[in-house]
Amino acid sequence: MSNVNLIIEERAASIGNFMVGRLLPFRQKRAVGPFVFIDHMGPVHLSEQENLDVPPHPHIGLSTLTFLFEGSIMHKDSLGSEIEIKPGAVNWMTAGKGIVHSERTPQYLRESKKTLHGLQIWVALPKELEQMEPNFVHVEASDIPSWEKDGVSYKLIAGEAFGKKSPVPVYSPLYFIEIKSTTAQKINIGKDLFGESGLYILDGSIKADGHTYDPKQILIANDSTLCEFEIAANTTVYIFGGTPFPEEHFIFWNFVSSDKEILEKAKQDWEAQTFPKVPGETDFVPLPKPQIR
């Protein structure tokens, strides 16, 4: 990525019963385009007695994108959605004015060994849509645009790029792209990108400007139009970004808004348990006490 401006190292963070690698937000970079939060989840190997159990918790002002490499998660939300997400599929949940969901190991896997590995991503909504009605869309892996060029495999997981459009219904100009190569190749995709751009190395390595970059790093570009790099053999990277918003977005816990008063009301509503409920679930994640950032 020929104009690397910032390198973000994955940092350990807890989401309850296991650790994740936090990539965004970062103190020097709160967002990349509309992307405000990225967790690298796993790979974690769970025994027959261990399961993922994230009880009902709320979101406002964002869309969540769950993309798994391995394993399975059962998603349930306050709209009544109940669906298993498997590797390569996309769960796209738009919180708008408020939604509640849980994420758990599916019942049929709860007494067997399993692995969980994937990305959890938050995309902020434009100011005028932050209080929209919530909705949920699941896109199967087979419906994600995928193609090969010069021995390199591409997937357009969300957004628009390369003259293609993902069926994931995004609300601002963005892109989230997977690039895989089994051989060393030169990649130059700057003409297909726009706005701010970041590159996350999942496996393998890349070279840019005479430097080699390894897994668990995000590279932030000064100018997405200069996005070129050498990808090593057996490497997988994710490129994400898009048009940044003119106003700052604030994050408190699972809430995102350009208005701090809306964040405060969401906090009060969750403490009062006036958010909608997830059908069939009674437990919930209590409100933490960190500061708005």
PDB file of C-alpha atoms in Angstrom, residues 21-292:
ATOM      1  CA  GLY A  21      -7.888  -8.738  18.866  1.00  0.00           C
ATOM      2  CA  ARG A  22      -9.092  -5.126  18.725  1.00  0.00           C
ATOM      3  CA  LEU A  23      -8.140  -3.258  15.540  1.00  0.00           C
ATOM      4  CA  LEU A  24     -10.407  -0.204  15.555  1.00  0.00           C
ATOM      5  CA  PRO A  25     -10.982   2.257  17.138  1.00  0.00           C
ATOM      6  CA  PHE A  26      -7.393   3.345  17.779  1.00  0.00           C
ATOM      7  CA  ARG A  27      -6.284   6.460  19.638  1.00  0.00           C
ATOM      8  CA  GLN A  28      -4.667   7.922  16.513  1.00  0.00           C
ATOM      9  CA  LYS A  29      -7.397   6.777  14.157  1.00  0.00           C
ATOM     10  CA  ARG A  30     -10.995   6.562  15.331  1.00  0.00           C
ATOM     11  CA  ALA A  31     -12.445   5.505  11.980  1.00  0.00           C
ATOM     12  CA  VAL A  32     -11.505   4.540   8.419  1.00  0.00           C
ATOM     13  CA  GLY A  33     -14.223   5.882   6.140  1.00  0.00           C
ATOM     14  CA  PRO A  34     -17.466   4.811   7.883  1.00  0.00           C
ATOM     15  CA  PHE A  35     -15.788   1.835   9.636  1.00  0.00           C
ATOM     16  CA  VAL A  36     -15.581   2.628  13.361  1.00  0.00           C
ATOM     17  CA  PHE A  37     -14.904  -0.753  14.996  1.00  0.00           C
ATOM     18  CA  ILE A  38     -13.179  -3.994  13.951  1.00  0.00           C
ATOM     19  CA  ASP A  39     -12.506  -7.010  16.181  1.00  0.00           C
ATOM     20  CA  HIS A  40     -10.537 -10.043  15.033  1.00  0.00           C
ATOM     21  CA  MET A  41     -12.320 -12.864  16.869  1.00  0.00           C
ATOM     22  CA  GLY A  42     -10.185 -15.945  17.461  1.00  0.00           C
ATOM     23  CA  PRO A  43      -9.164 -18.364  16.284  1.00  0.00           C
ATOM     24  CA  VAL A  44     -10.332 -19.814  19.570  1.00  0.00           C
ATOM     25  CA  HIS A  45     -10.674 -23.560  20.157  1.00  0.00           C
ATOM     26  CA  LEU A  46     -13.521 -24.440  22.501  1.00  0.00           C
ATOM     27  CA  SER A  47     -13.958 -27.737  24.330  1.00  0.00           C
ATOM     28  CA  GLU A  48     -17.176 -29.678  24.762  1.00  0.00           C
ATOM     29  CA  GLN A  49     -17.858 -27.624  27.913  1.00  0.00           C
ATOM     30  CA  GLU A  50     -17.048 -24.213  26.377  1.00  0.00           C
ATOM     31  CA  ASN A  51     -19.390 -22.181  24.218  1.00  0.00           C
ATOM     32  CA  LEU A  52     -19.817 -18.669  22.931  1.00  0.00           C
ATOM     33  CA  ASP A  53     -22.564 -16.985  24.928  1.00  0.00           C
ATOM     34  CA  VAL A  54     -23.000 -13.248  24.453  1.00  0.00           C
ATOM     35  CA  PRO A  55     -26.366 -12.441  26.086  1.00  0.00           C
ATOM     36  CA  PRO A  56     -28.763  -9.838  24.688  1.00  0.00           C
ATOM     37  CA  HIS A  57     -27.097  -6.435  24.318  1.00  0.00           C
ATOM     38  CA  PRO A  58     -28.170  -3.264  22.505  1.00  0.00           C
ATOM     39  CA  HIS A  59     -26.870  -1.195  19.586  1.00  0.00           C
ATOM     40  CA  ILE A  60     -27.811   2.179  18.113  1.00  0.00           C
ATOM     41  CA  GLY A  61     -26.552   4.291  15.205  1.00  0.00           C
ATOM     42  CA  LEU A  62     -24.634   1.618  13.284  1.00  0.00           C
ATOM     43  CA  SER A  63     -24.711  -1.501  11.170  1.00  0.00           C
ATOM     44  CA  THR A  64     -22.885  -4.608  12.386  1.00  0.00           C
ATOM     45  CA  LEU A  65     -21.157  -6.925   9.925  1.00  0.00           C
ATOM     46  CA  THR A  66     -20.251 -10.421  11.097  1.00  0.00           C
ATOM     47  CA  PHE A  67     -17.992 -12.447   8.797  1.00  0.00           C
ATOM     48  CA  LEU A  68     -16.699 -15.846   9.889  1.00  0.00           C
ATOM     49  CA  PHE A  69     -13.663 -17.783   8.646  1.00  0.00           C
ATOM     50  CA  GLU A  70     -14.404 -20.836  10.819  1.00  0.00           C
ATOM     51  CA  GLY A  71     -17.155 -21.951  13.131  1.00  0.00           C
ATOM     52  CA  SER A  72     -20.767 -20.980  13.598  1.00  0.00           C
ATOM     53  CA  ILE A  73     -22.796 -18.411  15.561  1.00  0.00           C
ATOM     54  CA  MET A  74     -26.522 -18.369  16.206  1.00  0.00           C
ATOM     55  CA  HIS A  75     -27.844 -14.819  15.875  1.00  0.00           C
ATOM     56  CA  LYS A  76     -31.126 -13.809  17.541  1.00  0.00           C
ATOM     57  CA  ASP A  77     -32.465 -10.261  17.703  1.00  0.00           C
ATOM     58  CA  SER A  78     -35.369  -8.149  18.876  1.00  0.00           C
ATOM     59  CA  LEU A  79     -36.866  -8.076  15.364  1.00  0.00           C
ATOM     60  CA  GLY A  80     -37.450 -11.822  15.701  1.00  0.00           C
ATOM     61  CA  SER A  81     -34.549 -12.794  13.418  1.00  0.00           C
ATOM     62  CA  GLU A  82     -32.985 -16.141  14.283  1.00  0.00           C
ATOM     63  CA  ILE A  83     -30.322 -17.432  11.916  1.00  0.00           C
ATOM     64  CA  GLU A  84     -27.078 -19.386  12.009  1.00  0.00           C
ATOM     65  CA  ILE A  85     -24.123 -17.609  10.451  1.00  0.00           C
ATOM     66  CA  LYS A  86     -21.530 -19.843   8.812  1.00  0.00           C
ATOM     67  CA  PRO A  87     -18.162 -19.110   7.177  1.00  0.00           C
ATOM     68  CA  GLY A  88     -18.331 -16.800   4.173  1.00  0.00           C
ATOM     69  CA  ALA A  89     -21.861 -15.551   4.829  1.00  0.00           C
ATOM     70  CA  VAL A  90     -22.647 -12.031   6.028  1.00  0.00           C
ATOM     71  CA  ASN A  91     -24.869 -11.019   8.918  1.00  0.00           C
ATOM     72  CA  TRP A  92     -25.731  -7.336   8.391  1.00  0.00           C
ATOM     73  CA  MET A  93     -27.749  -5.881  11.264  1.00  0.00           C
ATOM     74  CA  THR A  94     -28.670  -2.203  11.156  1.00  0.00           C
ATOM     75  CA  ALA A  95     -29.444  -0.884  14.619  1.00  0.00           C
ATOM     76  CA  GLY A  96     -30.743   2.583  13.727  1.00  0.00           C
ATOM     77  CA  LYS A  97     -32.728   3.893  16.703  1.00  0.00           C
ATOM     78  CA  GLY A  98     -32.205   0.653  18.613  1.00  0.00           C
ATOM     79  CA  ILE A  99     -31.926  -3.124  18.364  1.00  0.00           C
ATOM     80  CA  VAL A 100     -30.966  -5.907  20.783  1.00  0.00           C
ATOM     81  CA  HIS A 101     -29.303  -9.194  19.846  1.00  0.00           C
ATOM     82  CA  SER A 102     -27.551 -12.233  21.272  1.00  0.00           C
ATOM     83  CA  GLU A 103     -24.758 -14.348  19.808  1.00  0.00           C
ATOM     84  CA  ARG A 104     -24.318 -17.939  20.920  1.00  0.00           C
ATOM     85  CA  THR A 105     -22.938 -21.301  19.881  1.00  0.00           C
ATOM     86  CA  PRO A 106     -25.768 -23.162  18.087  1.00  0.00           C
ATOM     87  CA  GLN A 107     -27.467 -25.800  20.186  1.00  0.00           C
ATOM     88  CA  TYR A 108     -26.281 -28.732  18.032  1.00  0.00           C
ATOM     89  CA  LEU A 109     -22.629 -27.768  18.601  1.00  0.00           C
ATOM     90  CA  ARG A 110     -22.747 -27.032  22.320  1.00  0.00           C
ATOM     91  CA  GLU A 111     -21.485 -30.438  23.450  1.00  0.00           C
ATOM     92  CA  SER A 112     -18.736 -30.880  20.873  1.00  0.00           C
ATOM     93  CA  LYS A 113     -15.325 -29.376  20.233  1.00  0.00           C
ATOM     94  CA  LYS A 114     -15.409 -26.351  17.918  1.00  0.00           C
ATOM     95  CA  THR A 115     -13.363 -23.463  16.573  1.00  0.00           C
ATOM     96  CA  LEU A 116     -14.514 -19.884  16.195  1.00  0.00           C
ATOM     97  CA  HIS A 117     -12.696 -17.386  13.988  1.00  0.00           C
ATOM     98  CA  GLY A 118     -13.910 -14.266  12.222  1.00  0.00           C
ATOM     99  CA  LEU A 119     -14.341 -10.515  12.097  1.00  0.00           C
ATOM    100  CA  GLN A 120     -16.873  -8.361  13.929  1.00  0.00           C
ATOM    101  CA  ILE A 121     -17.246  -4.961  12.288  1.00  0.00           C
ATOM    102  CA  TRP A 122     -19.262  -1.820  12.991  1.00  0.00           C
ATOM    103  CA  VAL A 123     -20.118   0.654  10.250  1.00  0.00           C
ATOM    104  CA  ALA A 124     -21.449   4.030  11.392  1.00  0.00           C
ATOM    105  CA  LEU A 125     -24.620   5.358   9.797  1.00  0.00           C
ATOM    106  CA  PRO A 126     -24.904   8.781   8.145  1.00  0.00           C
ATOM    107  CA  LYS A 127     -26.216  11.425  10.525  1.00  0.00           C
ATOM    108  CA  GLU A 128     -29.632  11.548   8.838  1.00  0.00           C
ATOM    109  CA  LEU A 129     -30.065   7.751   9.206  1.00  0.00           C
ATOM    110  CA  GLU A 130     -28.786   7.249  12.756  1.00  0.00           C
ATOM    111  CA  GLN A 131     -32.359   7.010  14.080  1.00  0.00           C
ATOM    112  CA  MET A 132     -33.793   4.906  11.237  1.00  0.00           C
ATOM    113  CA  GLU A 133     -35.910   1.833  11.867  1.00  0.00           C
ATOM    114  CA  PRO A 134     -33.731  -1.221  12.608  1.00  0.00           C
ATOM    115  CA  ASN A 135     -33.476  -4.071  10.118  1.00  0.00           C
ATOM    116  CA  PHE A 136     -31.586  -7.316   9.558  1.00  0.00           C
ATOM    117  CA  VAL A 137     -30.263  -8.942   6.368  1.00  0.00           C
ATOM    118  CA  HIS A 138     -28.443 -12.272   5.986  1.00  0.00           C
ATOM    119  CA  VAL A 139     -26.494 -12.842   2.763  1.00  0.00           C
ATOM    120  CA  GLU A 140     -25.319 -16.371   1.979  1.00  0.00           C
ATOM    121  CA  ALA A 141     -21.693 -16.980   0.971  1.00  0.00           C
ATOM    122  CA  SER A 142     -22.794 -18.058  -2.516  1.00  0.00           C
ATOM    123  CA  ASP A 143     -24.349 -14.630  -3.118  1.00  0.00           C
ATOM    124  CA  ILE A 144     -21.181 -12.641  -2.391  1.00  0.00           C
ATOM    125  CA  PRO A 145     -19.492 -11.476  -5.637  1.00  0.00           C
ATOM    126  CA  SER A 146     -16.325 -13.571  -6.103  1.00  0.00           C
ATOM    127  CA  TRP A 147     -13.861 -13.689  -9.015  1.00  0.00           C
ATOM    128  CA  GLU A 148     -10.267 -14.393  -9.980  1.00  0.00           C
ATOM    129  CA  LYS A 149      -7.831 -12.201 -11.884  1.00  0.00           C
ATOM    130  CA  ASP A 150      -4.202 -12.969 -12.671  1.00  0.00           C
ATOM    131  CA  GLY A 151      -4.218 -15.842 -10.161  1.00  0.00           C
ATOM    132  CA  VAL A 152      -5.614 -13.703  -7.332  1.00  0.00           C
ATOM    133  CA  SER A 153      -9.009 -14.410  -5.721  1.00  0.00           C
ATOM    134  CA  TYR A 154     -11.299 -11.505  -4.809  1.00  0.00           C
ATOM    135  CA  LYS A 155     -14.545 -11.194  -2.838  1.00  0.00           C
ATOM    136  CA  LEU A 156     -16.574  -8.004  -2.541  1.00  0.00           C
ATOM    137  CA  ILE A 157     -18.129  -8.658   0.845  1.00  0.00           C
ATOM    138  CA  ALA A 158     -19.883  -5.288   1.139  1.00  0.00           C
ATOM    139  CA  GLY A 159     -20.172  -2.065  -0.822  1.00  0.00           C
ATOM    140  CA  GLU A 160     -19.066  -1.247  -4.350  1.00  0.00           C
ATOM    141  CA  ALA A 161     -15.699  -1.601  -6.114  1.00  0.00           C
ATOM    142  CA  PHE A 162     -14.251  -2.999  -9.360  1.00  0.00           C
ATOM    143  CA  GLY A 163     -17.498  -2.174 -11.128  1.00  0.00           C
ATOM    144  CA  LYS A 164     -19.302  -4.699  -8.904  1.00  0.00           C
ATOM    145  CA  LYS A 165     -21.803  -4.340  -6.067  1.00  0.00           C
ATOM    146  CA  SER A 166     -22.356  -6.593  -3.053  1.00  0.00           C
ATOM    147  CA  PRO A 167     -25.974  -7.455  -2.137  1.00  0.00           C
ATOM    148  CA  VAL A 168     -25.280  -6.300   1.443  1.00  0.00           C
ATOM    149  CA  PRO A 169     -27.477  -3.136   1.738  1.00  0.00           C
ATOM    150  CA  VAL A 170     -25.025  -0.461   2.915  1.00  0.00           C
ATOM    151  CA  TYR A 171     -26.041   3.140   3.685  1.00  0.00           C
ATOM    152  CA  SER A 172     -22.988   5.115   2.580  1.00  0.00           C
ATOM    153  CA  PRO A 173     -20.245   4.729  -0.064  1.00  0.00           C
ATOM    154  CA  LEU A 174     -17.870   1.987   1.200  1.00  0.00           C
ATOM    155  CA  TYR A 175     -16.097  -1.250   0.341  1.00  0.00           C
ATOM    156  CA  PHE A 176     -14.995  -4.367   2.212  1.00  0.00           C
ATOM    157  CA  ILE A 177     -12.873  -6.651   0.034  1.00  0.00           C
ATOM    158  CA  GLU A 178     -11.131  -9.997   0.548  1.00  0.00           C
ATOM    159  CA  ILE A 179      -7.989 -10.691  -1.494  1.00  0.00           C
ATOM    160  CA  LYS A 180      -6.300 -14.109  -1.456  1.00  0.00           C
ATOM    161  CA  SER A 181      -3.306 -15.367  -3.381  1.00  0.00           C
ATOM    162  CA  THR A 182      -1.467 -18.698  -3.351  1.00  0.00           C
ATOM    163  CA  THR A 183       1.475 -17.146  -5.240  1.00  0.00           C
ATOM    164  CA  ALA A 184       3.442 -13.916  -4.879  1.00  0.00           C
ATOM    165  CA  GLN A 185       1.807 -11.155  -6.918  1.00  0.00           C
ATOM    166  CA  LYS A 186       1.813  -7.409  -7.400  1.00  0.00           C
ATOM    167  CA  ILE A 187      -1.549  -5.829  -6.577  1.00  0.00           C
ATOM    168  CA  ASN A 188      -2.569  -2.384  -7.815  1.00  0.00           C
ATOM    169  CA  ILE A 189      -6.200  -1.568  -7.119  1.00  0.00           C
ATOM    170  CA  GLY A 190      -5.992   2.136  -6.316  1.00  0.00           C
ATOM    171  CA  LYS A 191      -8.137   3.165  -9.274  1.00  0.00           C
ATOM    172  CA  ASP A 192     -10.963   1.008  -7.901  1.00  0.00           C
ATOM    173  CA  LEU A 193     -10.973   2.516  -4.398  1.00  0.00           C
ATOM    174  CA  PHE A 194     -12.026   5.868  -2.950  1.00  0.00           C
ATOM    175  CA  GLY A 195     -12.078   7.835   0.290  1.00  0.00           C
ATOM    176  CA  GLU A 196     -10.055   6.449   3.187  1.00  0.00           C
ATOM    177  CA  SER A 197      -8.601   2.960   2.938  1.00  0.00           C
ATOM    178  CA  GLY A 198      -7.242   0.384   5.380  1.00  0.00           C
ATOM    179  CA  LEU A 199      -5.675  -3.031   4.820  1.00  0.00           C
ATOM    180  CA  TYR A 200      -5.786  -5.857   7.388  1.00  0.00           C
ATOM    181  CA  ILE A 201      -3.422  -8.810   7.031  1.00  0.00           C
ATOM    182  CA  LEU A 202      -5.066 -12.024   8.224  1.00  0.00           C
ATOM    183  CA  ASP A 203      -2.467 -14.540   7.007  1.00  0.00           C
ATOM    184  CA  GLY A 204       0.852 -14.251   5.191  1.00  0.00           C
ATOM    185  CA  SER A 205       2.515 -10.917   4.496  1.00  0.00           C
ATOM    186  CA  ILE A 206       2.729  -8.024   2.086  1.00  0.00           C
ATOM    187  CA  LYS A 207       5.491  -5.678   0.980  1.00  0.00           C
ATOM    188  CA  ALA A 208       5.017  -1.968   0.426  1.00  0.00           C
ATOM    189  CA  ASP A 209       7.580   0.843   0.101  1.00  0.00           C
ATOM    190  CA  GLY A 210      10.396  -1.608   0.826  1.00  0.00           C
ATOM    191  CA  HIS A 211       8.863  -2.784   4.104  1.00  0.00           C
ATOM    192  CA  THR A 212       7.341  -6.165   4.951  1.00  0.00           C
ATOM    193  CA  TYR A 213       4.133  -6.250   6.991  1.00  0.00           C
ATOM    194  CA  ASP A 214       2.867  -9.327   8.835  1.00  0.00           C
ATOM    195  CA  PRO A 215      -0.435 -10.666  10.252  1.00  0.00           C
ATOM    196  CA  LYS A 216      -2.411  -8.829  12.921  1.00  0.00           C
ATOM    197  CA  GLN A 217      -1.610  -5.424  11.500  1.00  0.00           C
ATOM    198  CA  ILE A 218      -3.848  -2.816   9.892  1.00  0.00           C
ATOM    199  CA  LEU A 219      -2.193  -0.448   7.448  1.00  0.00           C
ATOM    200  CA  ILE A 220      -3.904   2.906   6.926  1.00  0.00           C
ATOM    201  CA  ALA A 221      -3.258   4.644   3.609  1.00  0.00           C
ATOM    202  CA  ASN A 222      -2.832   8.381   3.115  1.00  0.00           C
ATOM    203  CA  ASP A 223      -4.550   8.157  -0.246  1.00  0.00           C
ATOM    204  CA  SER A 224      -6.552   5.141  -1.397  1.00  0.00           C
ATOM    205  CA  THR A 225      -5.802   5.961  -5.044  1.00  0.00           C
ATOM    206  CA  LEU A 226      -2.218   4.829  -4.450  1.00  0.00           C
ATOM    207  CA  CYS A 227      -3.189   1.410  -3.088  1.00  0.00           C
ATOM    208  CA  GLU A 228      -0.542  -0.947  -4.438  1.00  0.00           C
ATOM    209  CA  PHE A 229       1.531  -3.639  -2.755  1.00  0.00           C
ATOM    210  CA  GLU A 230       3.176  -7.023  -3.247  1.00  0.00           C
ATOM    211  CA  ILE A 231       1.226  -9.912  -1.757  1.00  0.00           C
ATOM    212  CA  ALA A 232       3.234 -12.951  -0.649  1.00  0.00           C
ATOM    213  CA  ALA A 233       2.251 -16.540  -1.428  1.00  0.00           C
ATOM    214  CA  ASN A 234      -0.550 -17.959   0.750  1.00  0.00           C
ATOM    215  CA  THR A 235      -1.654 -14.557   1.965  1.00  0.00           C
ATOM    216  CA  THR A 236      -5.142 -13.249   2.802  1.00  0.00           C
ATOM    217  CA  VAL A 237      -5.839  -9.553   3.280  1.00  0.00           C
ATOM    218  CA  TYR A 238      -8.977  -7.471   3.786  1.00  0.00           C
ATOM    219  CA  ILE A 239      -9.255  -3.961   2.401  1.00  0.00           C
ATOM    220  CA  PHE A 240     -11.923  -1.710   3.853  1.00  0.00           C
ATOM    221  CA  GLY A 241     -12.853   1.942   3.687  1.00  0.00           C
ATOM    222  CA  GLY A 242     -14.936   4.509   1.901  1.00  0.00           C
ATOM    223  CA  THR A 243     -16.118   8.073   2.165  1.00  0.00           C
ATOM    224  CA  PRO A 244     -15.663   9.524   5.677  1.00  0.00           C
ATOM    225  CA  PHE A 245     -18.525  11.413   7.299  1.00  0.00           C
ATOM    226  CA  PRO A 246     -18.243  15.185   7.751  1.00  0.00           C
ATOM    227  CA  GLU A 247     -19.239  14.985  11.423  1.00  0.00           C
ATOM    228  CA  GLU A 248     -17.481  13.110  14.232  1.00  0.00           C
ATOM    229  CA  HIS A 249     -19.110   9.945  15.534  1.00  0.00           C
ATOM    230  CA  PHE A 250     -18.839   9.101  19.220  1.00  0.00           C
ATOM    231  CA  ILE A 251     -18.793   5.612  20.691  1.00  0.00           C
ATOM    232  CA  PHE A 252     -20.026   4.524  24.104  1.00  0.00           C
ATOM    233  CA  TRP A 253     -19.982   0.757  24.558  1.00  0.00           C
ATOM    234  CA  ASN A 254     -22.237  -0.607  21.762  1.00  0.00           C
ATOM    235  CA  PHE A 255     -23.726   2.766  20.899  1.00  0.00           C
ATOM    236  CA  VAL A 256     -22.583   5.038  18.059  1.00  0.00           C
ATOM    237  CA  SER A 257     -23.914   8.538  17.394  1.00  0.00           C
ATOM    238  CA  SER A 258     -22.885  11.984  16.233  1.00  0.00           C
ATOM    239  CA  ASP A 259     -24.991  13.365  19.124  1.00  0.00           C
ATOM    240  CA  LYS A 260     -23.813  12.734  22.697  1.00  0.00           C
ATOM    241  CA  GLU A 261     -27.325  13.381  24.021  1.00  0.00           C
ATOM    242  CA  ILE A 262     -28.594  10.411  22.007  1.00  0.00           C
ATOM    243  CA  LEU A 263     -25.847   8.279  23.556  1.00  0.00           C
ATOM    244  CA  GLU A 264     -26.891   9.378  27.035  1.00  0.00           C
ATOM    245  CA  LYS A 265     -30.535   8.517  26.336  1.00  0.00           C
ATOM    246  CA  ALA A 266     -29.519   5.076  25.023  1.00  0.00           C
ATOM    247  CA  LYS A 267     -27.589   4.458  28.248  1.00  0.00           C
ATOM    248  CA  GLN A 268     -30.626   5.411  30.333  1.00  0.00           C
ATOM    249  CA  ASP A 269     -32.972   3.316  28.222  1.00  0.00           C
ATOM    250  CA  TRP A 270     -30.746   0.230  28.541  1.00  0.00           C
ATOM    251  CA  GLU A 271     -30.442   0.634  32.297  1.00  0.00           C
ATOM    252  CA  ALA A 272     -34.230   0.972  32.493  1.00  0.00           C
ATOM    253  CA  GLN A 273     -34.575  -2.071  30.166  1.00  0.00           C
ATOM    254  CA  THR A 274     -36.940  -0.226  27.820  1.00  0.00           C
ATOM    255  CA  PHE A 275     -35.162  -1.459  24.675  1.00  0.00           C
ATOM    256  CA  PRO A 276     -37.049  -4.147  22.717  1.00  0.00           C
ATOM    257  CA  LYS A 277     -36.477  -7.722  23.887  1.00  0.00           C
ATOM    258  CA  VAL A 278     -34.997 -10.724  22.109  1.00  0.00           C
ATOM    259  CA  PRO A 279     -37.824 -13.313  21.995  1.00  0.00           C
ATOM    260  CA  GLY A 280     -37.215 -16.221  24.349  1.00  0.00           C
ATOM    261  CA  GLU A 281     -34.233 -14.627  26.159  1.00  0.00           C
ATOM    262  CA  THR A 282     -34.348 -13.022  29.593  1.00  0.00           C
ATOM    263  CA  ASP A 283     -30.701 -12.389  30.534  1.00  0.00           C
ATOM    264  CA  PHE A 284     -28.782  -9.345  29.319  1.00  0.00           C
ATOM    265  CA  VAL A 285     -25.396  -7.660  29.379  1.00  0.00           C
ATOM    266  CA  PRO A 286     -25.385  -4.844  31.975  1.00  0.00           C
ATOM    267  CA  LEU A 287     -24.321  -1.325  31.029  1.00  0.00           C
ATOM    268  CA  PRO A 288     -20.581  -0.747  31.675  1.00  0.00           C
ATOM    269  CA  LYS A 289     -19.161   2.476  33.025  1.00  0.00           C
ATOM    270  CA  PRO A 290     -16.473   3.686  30.583  1.00  0.00           C
ATOM    271  CA  GLN A 291     -16.405   7.193  29.155  1.00  0.00           C
ATOM    272  CA  ILE A 292     -17.687   8.264  25.762  1.00  0.00           C
TER     273      ILE A 292
END
